[in-house]
């Protein structure tokens, strides 16, 4: 049975980040080391074509599972980053494969739109052709951006759903997209705050990302709990 999706209020976005910060403060040293290992792994995988999109859900699931461990009061270890590899490697790799296919599909659609516009512009020629080509390329970039945002929505909760609730990969991506669209204003606010925080984190030679990444993992856990975790059972009715 698939999890029920609950709505989120715009004010929840700030609370999610506050929860992420609070979870970070419980074990800051280990979080920093774990994030450093994560970044080094991503840099190493970046040398292999298409490896990062496929492997990323494995690592993201490990970060969220680590946040859940901290929330439960467990002692965080650096190797908890690999919990996804230990517990749900196959399904998380499938999420990564769908992530890669989605990105390639978006790129192909954008390239087809831009390429056809440039071909048409070359046939028409003169200033009219330049205008058609430029407009077509810009429209292709817009289409790619929209498709990429939709892909990110499908990916956002998928690792947590697979890892924490054993949801199948495609179902997890569908539920993730539905949850983001269902609370669209909340996630727009959340995305804007993350955008600002990423720029701030990048100012000191990118070192702020060592802090921001675990905060985002904790915020993601808080958001998953609000939108997908089971509601508490009502107390049983008492009879005389």
Tab-separated table of C-alpha atoms in Angstrom, residues 44-170:
chain	number	residue	atom	x	y	z
A	44	UNK	CA	35.580	10.505	-8.060
A	45	UNK	CA	32.380	9.326	-9.752
A	46	UNK	CA	32.424	12.464	-11.879
A	47	UNK	CA	35.368	10.981	-13.762
A	48	UNK	CA	33.086	8.189	-15.019
A	49	UNK	CA	30.402	9.267	-17.530
A	50	UNK	CA	26.802	9.098	-16.202
A	51	UNK	CA	27.945	7.589	-12.873
A	52	UNK	CA	26.872	10.515	-10.679
A	53	UNK	CA	23.162	10.607	-11.668
A	54	UNK	CA	22.876	6.842	-11.184
A	55	UNK	CA	24.708	6.670	-7.851
A	56	UNK	CA	23.350	9.875	-6.325
A	57	UNK	CA	20.095	8.360	-4.935
A	58	UNK	CA	22.178	5.755	-3.052
A	59	UNK	CA	24.122	8.496	-1.288
A	60	UNK	CA	21.085	10.728	-0.776
A	61	UNK	CA	19.254	7.835	0.886
A	62	UNK	CA	22.231	7.322	3.193
A	63	UNK	CA	22.162	10.998	4.214
A	64	UNK	CA	18.434	10.903	4.988
A	65	UNK	CA	18.815	7.633	6.898
A	66	UNK	CA	21.651	9.256	8.863
A	67	UNK	CA	19.362	12.161	9.747
A	68	UNK	CA	16.744	9.683	10.941
A	69	UNK	CA	19.321	7.964	13.134
A	70	UNK	CA	20.288	11.279	14.715
A	71	UNK	CA	16.630	12.146	15.227
A	72	UNK	CA	16.161	8.844	17.084
A	73	UNK	CA	19.080	9.642	19.357
A	74	UNK	CA	21.488	7.114	17.840
A	75	UNK	CA	25.188	7.853	17.527
A	76	UNK	CA	26.011	8.934	13.982
A	77	UNK	CA	28.883	7.248	12.152
A	78	UNK	CA	30.470	8.218	8.845
A	79	UNK	CA	29.719	4.792	7.354
A	80	UNK	CA	25.985	5.395	7.801
A	81	UNK	CA	26.326	7.227	4.498
A	82	UNK	CA	26.315	3.768	2.893
A	83	UNK	CA	23.071	2.546	4.498
A	84	UNK	CA	21.359	2.798	1.116
A	85	UNK	CA	23.981	0.530	-0.420
A	86	UNK	CA	23.477	-2.002	2.378
A	87	UNK	CA	19.686	-2.051	2.454
A	88	UNK	CA	18.083	-0.984	-0.848
A	89	UNK	CA	20.902	-0.832	-3.396
A	90	UNK	CA	18.924	-2.308	-6.311
A	91	UNK	CA	15.882	-0.058	-6.032
A	92	UNK	CA	17.965	3.055	-5.360
A	93	UNK	CA	20.113	2.337	-8.412
A	94	UNK	CA	16.899	2.012	-10.430
A	95	UNK	CA	15.872	5.461	-9.202
A	96	UNK	CA	19.271	6.676	-10.386
A	97	UNK	CA	18.776	5.009	-13.772
A	98	UNK	CA	15.374	6.681	-14.174
A	99	UNK	CA	17.000	9.959	-13.144
A	100	UNK	CA	19.592	9.564	-15.890
A	101	UNK	CA	16.996	8.571	-18.507
A	102	UNK	CA	14.840	11.555	-17.549
A	103	UNK	CA	17.764	13.957	-17.890
A	104	UNK	CA	18.703	12.485	-21.287
A	105	UNK	CA	15.085	12.714	-22.462
A	106	UNK	CA	14.882	16.374	-21.428
A	107	UNK	CA	18.160	17.132	-23.201
A	108	UNK	CA	17.053	15.330	-26.372
A	109	UNK	CA	13.725	17.177	-26.477
A	110	UNK	CA	15.468	20.533	-25.992
A	111	UNK	CA	18.077	19.671	-28.629
A	112	UNK	CA	15.388	18.609	-31.102
A	113	UNK	CA	13.512	21.887	-30.635
A	114	UNK	CA	16.660	23.995	-30.902
A	115	UNK	CA	18.055	22.008	-33.825
A	116	UNK	CA	14.856	22.198	-35.849
A	117	UNK	CA	14.660	25.946	-35.203
A	118	UNK	CA	18.248	26.455	-36.392
A	119	UNK	CA	17.595	24.355	-39.496
A	120	UNK	CA	14.469	26.357	-40.270
A	121	UNK	CA	16.369	29.592	-39.714
A	122	UNK	CA	19.124	28.471	-42.088
A	123	UNK	CA	16.543	27.657	-44.770
A	124	UNK	CA	14.712	30.977	-44.364
A	125	UNK	CA	17.929	32.975	-44.156
A	126	UNK	CA	18.468	36.705	-43.553
A	127	UNK	CA	17.310	38.406	-40.345
A	128	UNK	CA	14.064	36.438	-40.196
A	129	UNK	CA	15.999	33.190	-40.124
A	130	UNK	CA	18.296	34.447	-37.340
A	131	UNK	CA	15.247	35.438	-35.307
A	132	UNK	CA	13.621	32.037	-35.811
A	133	UNK	CA	16.816	30.213	-34.850
A	134	UNK	CA	17.407	32.335	-31.745
A	135	UNK	CA	13.795	32.053	-30.603
A	136	UNK	CA	13.797	28.303	-31.147
A	137	UNK	CA	16.993	27.785	-29.165
A	138	UNK	CA	15.646	29.901	-26.285
A	139	UNK	CA	12.369	27.958	-26.354
A	140	UNK	CA	14.333	24.694	-26.279
A	141	UNK	CA	16.229	25.923	-23.218
A	142	UNK	CA	12.924	26.838	-21.561
A	143	UNK	CA	11.493	23.386	-22.275
A	144	UNK	CA	14.635	21.767	-20.845
A	145	UNK	CA	14.375	23.888	-17.677
A	146	UNK	CA	10.724	22.931	-17.143
A	147	UNK	CA	11.432	19.232	-17.711
A	148	UNK	CA	14.471	19.384	-15.419
A	149	UNK	CA	12.423	20.964	-12.617
A	150	UNK	CA	9.794	18.244	-12.996
A	151	UNK	CA	12.540	15.619	-12.836
A	152	UNK	CA	13.927	17.171	-9.648
A	153	UNK	CA	10.444	17.053	-8.122
A	154	UNK	CA	10.220	13.353	-8.962
A	155	UNK	CA	13.655	12.751	-7.485
A	156	UNK	CA	13.352	14.867	-4.324
A	157	UNK	CA	11.569	12.366	-2.049
A	158	UNK	CA	12.250	9.190	-4.034
A	159	UNK	CA	15.377	8.071	-2.091
A	160	UNK	CA	13.621	8.640	1.247
A	161	UNK	CA	10.497	6.769	0.112
A	162	UNK	CA	12.538	3.802	-1.111
A	163	UNK	CA	14.821	3.818	1.922
A	164	UNK	CA	12.392	4.529	4.740
A	165	UNK	CA	9.115	3.103	3.436
A	166	UNK	CA	10.260	0.449	0.928
A	167	UNK	CA	8.322	2.023	-1.964
A	168	UNK	CA	9.109	0.759	-5.477
A	169	UNK	CA	11.299	3.110	-7.563
A	170	UNK	CA	8.742	4.338	-10.115
